[in-house]
Short mmCIF file of C-alpha atoms in Angstrom, two decimals:
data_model
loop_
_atom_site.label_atom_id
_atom_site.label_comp_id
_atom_site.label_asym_id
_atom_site.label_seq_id
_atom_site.Cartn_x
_atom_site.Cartn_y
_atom_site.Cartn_z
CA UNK A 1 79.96 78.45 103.50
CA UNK A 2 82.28 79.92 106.13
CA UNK A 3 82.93 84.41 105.49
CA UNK A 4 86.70 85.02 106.35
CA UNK A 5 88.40 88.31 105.80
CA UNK A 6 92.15 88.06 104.37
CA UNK A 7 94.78 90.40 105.28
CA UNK A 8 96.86 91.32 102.60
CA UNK A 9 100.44 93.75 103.15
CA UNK A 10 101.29 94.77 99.39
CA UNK A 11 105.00 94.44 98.59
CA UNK A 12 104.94 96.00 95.04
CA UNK A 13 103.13 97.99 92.92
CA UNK A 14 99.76 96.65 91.46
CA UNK A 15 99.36 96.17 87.44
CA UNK A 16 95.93 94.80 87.70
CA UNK A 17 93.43 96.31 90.60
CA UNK A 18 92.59 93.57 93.13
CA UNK A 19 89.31 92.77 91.74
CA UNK A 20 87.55 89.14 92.71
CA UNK A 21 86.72 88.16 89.63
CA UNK A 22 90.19 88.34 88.38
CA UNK A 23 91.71 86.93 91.69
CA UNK A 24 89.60 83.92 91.56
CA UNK A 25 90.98 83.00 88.14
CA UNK A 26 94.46 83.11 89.53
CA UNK A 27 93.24 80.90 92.70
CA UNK A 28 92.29 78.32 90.28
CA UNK A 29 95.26 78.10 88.32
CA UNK A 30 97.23 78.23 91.49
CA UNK A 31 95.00 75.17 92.73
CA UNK A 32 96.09 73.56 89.75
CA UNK A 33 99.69 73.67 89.85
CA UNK A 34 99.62 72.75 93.74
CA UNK A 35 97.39 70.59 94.00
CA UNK A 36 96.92 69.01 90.65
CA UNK A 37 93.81 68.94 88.05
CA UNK A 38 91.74 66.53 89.45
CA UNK A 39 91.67 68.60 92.91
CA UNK A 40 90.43 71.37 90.78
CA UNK A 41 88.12 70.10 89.12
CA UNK A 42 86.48 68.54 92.02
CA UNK A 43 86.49 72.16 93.14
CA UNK A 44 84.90 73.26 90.33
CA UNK A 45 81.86 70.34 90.06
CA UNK A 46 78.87 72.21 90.53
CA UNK A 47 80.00 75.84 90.59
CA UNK A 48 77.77 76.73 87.77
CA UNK A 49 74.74 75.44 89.15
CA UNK A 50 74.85 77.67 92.58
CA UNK A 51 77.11 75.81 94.80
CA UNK A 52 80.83 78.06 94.35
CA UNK A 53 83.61 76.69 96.20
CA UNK A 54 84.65 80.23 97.10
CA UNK A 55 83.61 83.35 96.47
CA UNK A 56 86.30 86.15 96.54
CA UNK A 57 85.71 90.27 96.87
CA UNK A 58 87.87 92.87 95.47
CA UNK A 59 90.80 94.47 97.52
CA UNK A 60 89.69 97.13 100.26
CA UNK A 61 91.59 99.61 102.06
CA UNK A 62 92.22 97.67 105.48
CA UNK A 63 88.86 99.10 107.00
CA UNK A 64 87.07 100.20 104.53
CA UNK A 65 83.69 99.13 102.23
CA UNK A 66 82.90 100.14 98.84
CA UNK A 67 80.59 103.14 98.91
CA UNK A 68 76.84 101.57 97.87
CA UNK A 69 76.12 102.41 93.75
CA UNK A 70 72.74 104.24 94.35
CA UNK A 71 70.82 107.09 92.33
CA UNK A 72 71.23 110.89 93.19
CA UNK A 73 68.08 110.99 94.22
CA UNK A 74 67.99 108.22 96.93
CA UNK A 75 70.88 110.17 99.10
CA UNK A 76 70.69 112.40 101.86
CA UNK A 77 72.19 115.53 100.31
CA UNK A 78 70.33 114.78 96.86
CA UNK A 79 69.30 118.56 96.98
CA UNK A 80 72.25 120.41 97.27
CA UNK A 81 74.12 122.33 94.09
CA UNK A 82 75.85 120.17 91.83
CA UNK A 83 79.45 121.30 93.58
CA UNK A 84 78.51 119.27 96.97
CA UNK A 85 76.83 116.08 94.93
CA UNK A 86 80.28 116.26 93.06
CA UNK A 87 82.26 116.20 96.13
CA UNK A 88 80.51 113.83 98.05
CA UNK A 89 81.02 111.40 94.39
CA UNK A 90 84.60 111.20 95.82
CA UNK A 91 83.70 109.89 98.78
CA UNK A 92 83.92 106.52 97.79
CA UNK A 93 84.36 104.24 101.02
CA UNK A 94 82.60 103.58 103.70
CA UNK A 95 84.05 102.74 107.79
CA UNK A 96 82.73 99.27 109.18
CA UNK A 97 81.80 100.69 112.07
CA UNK A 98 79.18 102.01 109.70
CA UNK A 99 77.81 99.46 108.09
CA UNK A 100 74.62 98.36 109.95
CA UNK A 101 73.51 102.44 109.27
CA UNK A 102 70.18 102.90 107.11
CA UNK A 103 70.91 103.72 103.71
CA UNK A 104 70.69 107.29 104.00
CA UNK A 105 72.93 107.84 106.67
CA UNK A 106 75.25 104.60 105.66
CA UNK A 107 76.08 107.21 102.32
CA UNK A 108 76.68 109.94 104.56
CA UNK A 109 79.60 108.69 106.49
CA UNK A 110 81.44 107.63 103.21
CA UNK A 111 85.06 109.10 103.48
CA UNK A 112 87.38 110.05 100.58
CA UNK A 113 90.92 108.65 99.53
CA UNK A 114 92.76 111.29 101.61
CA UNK A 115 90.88 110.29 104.76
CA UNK A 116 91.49 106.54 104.09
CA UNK A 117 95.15 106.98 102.97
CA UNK A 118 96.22 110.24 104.35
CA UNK A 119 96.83 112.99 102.19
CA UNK A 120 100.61 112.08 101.01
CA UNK A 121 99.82 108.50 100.48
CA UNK A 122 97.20 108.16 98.41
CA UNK A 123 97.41 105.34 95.55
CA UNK A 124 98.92 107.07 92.49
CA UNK A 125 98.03 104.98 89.23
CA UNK A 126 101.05 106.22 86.87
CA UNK A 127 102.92 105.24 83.76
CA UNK A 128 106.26 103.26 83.80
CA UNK A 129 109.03 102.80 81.46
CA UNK A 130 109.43 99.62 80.04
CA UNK A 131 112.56 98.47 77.43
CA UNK A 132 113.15 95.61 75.87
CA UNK A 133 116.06 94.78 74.14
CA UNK A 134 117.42 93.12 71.46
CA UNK A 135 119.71 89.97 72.10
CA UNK A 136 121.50 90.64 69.32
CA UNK A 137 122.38 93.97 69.70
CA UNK A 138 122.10 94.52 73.51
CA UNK A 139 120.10 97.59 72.70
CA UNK A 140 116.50 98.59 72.21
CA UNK A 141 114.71 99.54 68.77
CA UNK A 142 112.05 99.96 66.89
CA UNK A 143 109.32 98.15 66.21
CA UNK A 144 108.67 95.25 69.25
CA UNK A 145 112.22 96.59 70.56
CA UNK A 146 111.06 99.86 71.18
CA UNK A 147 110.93 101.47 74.70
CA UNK A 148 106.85 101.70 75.94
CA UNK A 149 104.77 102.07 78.98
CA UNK A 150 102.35 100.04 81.11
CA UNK A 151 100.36 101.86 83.83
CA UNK A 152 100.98 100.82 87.68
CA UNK A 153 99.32 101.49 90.84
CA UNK A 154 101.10 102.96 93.32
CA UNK A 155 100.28 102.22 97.21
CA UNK A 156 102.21 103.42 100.28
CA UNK A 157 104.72 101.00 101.73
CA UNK A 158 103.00 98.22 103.19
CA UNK A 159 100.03 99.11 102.84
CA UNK A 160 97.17 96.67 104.14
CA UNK A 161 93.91 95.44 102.26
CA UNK A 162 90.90 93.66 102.92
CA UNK A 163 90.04 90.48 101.12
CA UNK A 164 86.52 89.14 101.52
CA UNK A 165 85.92 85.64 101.24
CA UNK A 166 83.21 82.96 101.02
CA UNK A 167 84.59 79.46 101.45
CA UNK A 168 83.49 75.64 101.71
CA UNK A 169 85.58 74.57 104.24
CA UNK A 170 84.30 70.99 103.50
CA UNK A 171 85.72 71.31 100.38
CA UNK A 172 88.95 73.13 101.26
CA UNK A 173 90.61 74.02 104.42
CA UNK A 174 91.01 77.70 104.95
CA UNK A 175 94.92 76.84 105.76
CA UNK A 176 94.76 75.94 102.22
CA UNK A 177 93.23 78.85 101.00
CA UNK A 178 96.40 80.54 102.70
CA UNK A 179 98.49 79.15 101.29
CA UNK A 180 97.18 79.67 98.54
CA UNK A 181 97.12 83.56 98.74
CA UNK A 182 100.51 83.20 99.83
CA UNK A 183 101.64 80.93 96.75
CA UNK A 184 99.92 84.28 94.21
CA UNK A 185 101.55 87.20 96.88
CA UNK A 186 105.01 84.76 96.17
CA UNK A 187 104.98 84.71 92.34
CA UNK A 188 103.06 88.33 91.53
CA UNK A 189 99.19 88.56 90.60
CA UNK A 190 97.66 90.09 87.99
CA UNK A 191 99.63 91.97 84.60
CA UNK A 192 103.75 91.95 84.62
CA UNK A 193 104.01 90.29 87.47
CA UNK A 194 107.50 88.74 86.19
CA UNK A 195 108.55 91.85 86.42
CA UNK A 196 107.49 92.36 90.33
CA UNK A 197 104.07 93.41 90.42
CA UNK A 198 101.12 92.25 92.49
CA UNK A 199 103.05 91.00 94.87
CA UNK A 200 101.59 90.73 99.01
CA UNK A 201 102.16 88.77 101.87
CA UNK A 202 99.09 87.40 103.71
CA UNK A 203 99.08 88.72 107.37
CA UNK A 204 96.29 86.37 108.78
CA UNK A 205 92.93 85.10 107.49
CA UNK A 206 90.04 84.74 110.47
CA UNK A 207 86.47 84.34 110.29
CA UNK A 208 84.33 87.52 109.14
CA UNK A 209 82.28 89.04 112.16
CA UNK A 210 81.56 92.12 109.74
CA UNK A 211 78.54 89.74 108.18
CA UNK A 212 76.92 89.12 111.51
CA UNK A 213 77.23 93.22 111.71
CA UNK A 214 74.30 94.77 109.09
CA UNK A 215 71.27 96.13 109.58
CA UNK A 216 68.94 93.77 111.48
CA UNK A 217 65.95 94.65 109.08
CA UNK A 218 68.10 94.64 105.78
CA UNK A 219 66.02 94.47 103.19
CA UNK A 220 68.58 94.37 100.04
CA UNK A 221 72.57 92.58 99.21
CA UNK A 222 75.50 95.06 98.93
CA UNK A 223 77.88 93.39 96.79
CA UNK A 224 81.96 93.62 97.26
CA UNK A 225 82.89 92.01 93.89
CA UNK A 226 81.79 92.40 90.15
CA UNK A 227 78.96 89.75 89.87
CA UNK A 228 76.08 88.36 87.36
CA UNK A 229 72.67 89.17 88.93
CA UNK A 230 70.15 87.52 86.36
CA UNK A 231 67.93 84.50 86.83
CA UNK A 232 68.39 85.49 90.71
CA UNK A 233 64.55 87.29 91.18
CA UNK A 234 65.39 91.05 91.77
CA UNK A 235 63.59 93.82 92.06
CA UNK A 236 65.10 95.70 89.15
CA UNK A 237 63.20 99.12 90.29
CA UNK A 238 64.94 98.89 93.86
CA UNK A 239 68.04 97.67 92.41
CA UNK A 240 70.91 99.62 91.39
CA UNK A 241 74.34 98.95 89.50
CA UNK A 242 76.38 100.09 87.11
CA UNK A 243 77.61 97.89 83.97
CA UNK A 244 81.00 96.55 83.96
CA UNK A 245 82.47 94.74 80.39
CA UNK A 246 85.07 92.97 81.70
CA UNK A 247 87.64 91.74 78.94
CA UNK A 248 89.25 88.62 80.41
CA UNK A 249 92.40 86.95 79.37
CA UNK A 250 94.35 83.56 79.93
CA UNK A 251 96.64 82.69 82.61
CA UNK A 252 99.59 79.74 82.18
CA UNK A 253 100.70 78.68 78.82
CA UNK A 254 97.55 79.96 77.34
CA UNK A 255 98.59 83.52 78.06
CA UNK A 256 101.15 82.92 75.08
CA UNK A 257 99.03 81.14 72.61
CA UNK A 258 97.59 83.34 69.74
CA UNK A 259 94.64 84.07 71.27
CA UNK A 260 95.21 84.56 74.65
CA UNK A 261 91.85 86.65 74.97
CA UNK A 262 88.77 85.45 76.49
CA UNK A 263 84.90 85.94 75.80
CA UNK A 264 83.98 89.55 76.83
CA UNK A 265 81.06 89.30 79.73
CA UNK A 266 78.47 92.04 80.87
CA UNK A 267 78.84 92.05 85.18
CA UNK A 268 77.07 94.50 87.56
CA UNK A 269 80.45 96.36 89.02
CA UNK A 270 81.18 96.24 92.60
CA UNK A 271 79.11 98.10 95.39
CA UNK A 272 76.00 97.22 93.35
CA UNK A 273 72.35 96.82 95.45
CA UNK A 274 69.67 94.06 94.75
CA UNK A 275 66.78 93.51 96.00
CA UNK A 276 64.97 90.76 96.54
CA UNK A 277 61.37 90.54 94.74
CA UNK A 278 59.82 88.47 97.35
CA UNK A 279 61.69 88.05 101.11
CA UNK A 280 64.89 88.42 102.02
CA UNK A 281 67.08 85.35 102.06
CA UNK A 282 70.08 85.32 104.34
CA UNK A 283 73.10 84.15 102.44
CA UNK A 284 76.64 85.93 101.83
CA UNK A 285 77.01 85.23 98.18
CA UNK A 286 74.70 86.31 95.32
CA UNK A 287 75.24 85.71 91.68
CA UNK A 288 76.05 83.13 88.89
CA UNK A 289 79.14 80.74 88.09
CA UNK A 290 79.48 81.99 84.32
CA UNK A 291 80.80 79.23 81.41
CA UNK A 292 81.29 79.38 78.03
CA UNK A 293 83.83 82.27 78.58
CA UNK A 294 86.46 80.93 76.35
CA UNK A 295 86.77 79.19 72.81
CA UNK A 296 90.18 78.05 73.58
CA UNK A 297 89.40 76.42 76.88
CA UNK A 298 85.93 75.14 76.91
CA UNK A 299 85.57 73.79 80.45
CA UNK A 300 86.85 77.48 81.94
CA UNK A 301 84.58 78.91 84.43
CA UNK A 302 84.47 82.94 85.34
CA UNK A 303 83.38 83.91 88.77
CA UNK A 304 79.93 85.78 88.97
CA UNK A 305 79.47 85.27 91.82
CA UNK A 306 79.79 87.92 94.56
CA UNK A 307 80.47 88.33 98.61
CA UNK A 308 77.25 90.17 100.15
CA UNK A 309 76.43 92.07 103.12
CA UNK A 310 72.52 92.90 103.80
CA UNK A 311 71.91 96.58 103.78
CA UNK A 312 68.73 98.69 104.99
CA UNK A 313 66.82 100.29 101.77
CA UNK A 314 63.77 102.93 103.70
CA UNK A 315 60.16 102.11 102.81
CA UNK A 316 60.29 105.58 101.22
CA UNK A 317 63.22 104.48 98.78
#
């Protein structure tokens, strides 16, 4: 399994946060209509039992980590007044240049939004206006005709992300997997993107040095995606996460069937910390392909899995 970084310029406003999960199921549909069914599910043979063709992370600030999910207690300024542990909550990424820090002093050099984005451009998540109208009348309505809103997030013009990812190459070529990307960036990802949303152009993908870069006596996996941790022999008292319900829906025609919804699944959010029980295995995926995540399309698989990076937990943690 090869860990390349992707490049993404955003061309549009997002409806749906880049999150890996939700990017992989788009990969796979996009597999399908360019490379046919049987390709994917050739992909797909054995990705619940361990072996994942790819692995995807969430979208990053070009840059930038997810700040580590940890208790109060377990960071440097754990003693301060409540005004400085709230501040210091909104520091919420961390530089790669820090990355092969100690825990401690990894939390300390998280930045905030304005230092990633600059204070004017910050992502703005805001509500749009929406009509649709009646082909009858050539006017809106009531009812399904009448004017609404969807939420969007807004990004500065061109701005750049990070896209972590974990590939077979044996399985498929990374110029694949860009084309790929570029195929979803073409045609929007994520909600309303007939409308224009989601979409990116992919500026280069090239092979990850940032895993090489951690701590050289990590002793726990950082995670950059939403992922399903059990049956994997943590160390739930050194282990810390926060619970994501993610509420998954279909893409394709199935999106327009009456029940477009999927099975609602229990994940450990992004940025979460696990430690191993007994030694430390060097790998840059954790997790669990998840199935049984839809009653109208049985064989549908949900990425659990996550991209990792090892990260240095002190004795005294």
């Amino acid at each position: 399994m090869t860990p390349l970084r992707a490049i993404l310029r955003l061309r549009s406003p997002l409806g749906t946060p880049l999150a890996g999960d939700t990017l992989f199921g788009q990969l796979c549909h996009a597999v399908r209509e360019m490379l046919g069914e049987e390709k994917l599910e050739a992909l797909l043979d054995g990705y619940t039992a361990g072996s994942p063709w790819l692995v995807v992370s969430d979208g990053f600030p070009s840059g930038y980590l997810p700040r580590p999910t940890v208790a109060a207690a377990l960071q440097a300024n754990s003693e301060e007044d409540p005004k400085k542990r709230k501040e210091a909550k909104g520091k919420r990424w961390i530089p790669h240049s820090q990355i092969a820090q100690p825990l401690r002093q990894l939390l300390s050099s998280a930045v905030s939004d304005e230092e990633v984005y600059g204070k004017q451009s910050r992502p703005i998540q805001a509500a749009a206006f929406h009509n649709t109208l009646n082909r009858l009348t050539g006017t809106t309505g009531t009812g399904e005709f009448a004017p609404y809103t969807q939420s969007q997030i807004f990004y500065q013009r061109d701005q750049r992300m990070d896209l972590w990812c974990v590939l077979d190459e044996d399985r498929l070529p990374r110029e694949t997997l860009h084309q790929l990307l570029e195929y979803i960036g073409s045609v929007g990802y994520g909600r309303d993107a007939s409308i224009g949303l989601g979409k990116f152009a992919v500026e280069q993908i090239e092979e990850a040095a940032l895993f090489k870069q951690t701590h050289p006596n990590a002793n726990a996996y950082w995670t950059l995606a939403p992922c399903s941790p059990q049956g994997q022999g943590f160390k739930t008292s050194r282990s810390y996460w926060q619970v994501l319900t993610r509420f998954g829906r279909h893409g394709g025609t199935l999106a327009l069937g009456t029940n477009p919804f999927k099975q609602p699944l229990l994940l450990a959010a992004t940025g979460a910390i696990f430690a191993p029980a007994n030694n430390m295995v060097q790998t840059s995926f954790i997790g669990n392909g998840l199935t049984k995540v839809s009653l109208m399309q049985t064989a549908a698989v949900h990425q659990g899995y996550a991209p990792v990076l090892g990260i240095c937990m002190e004795a005294s943690v």
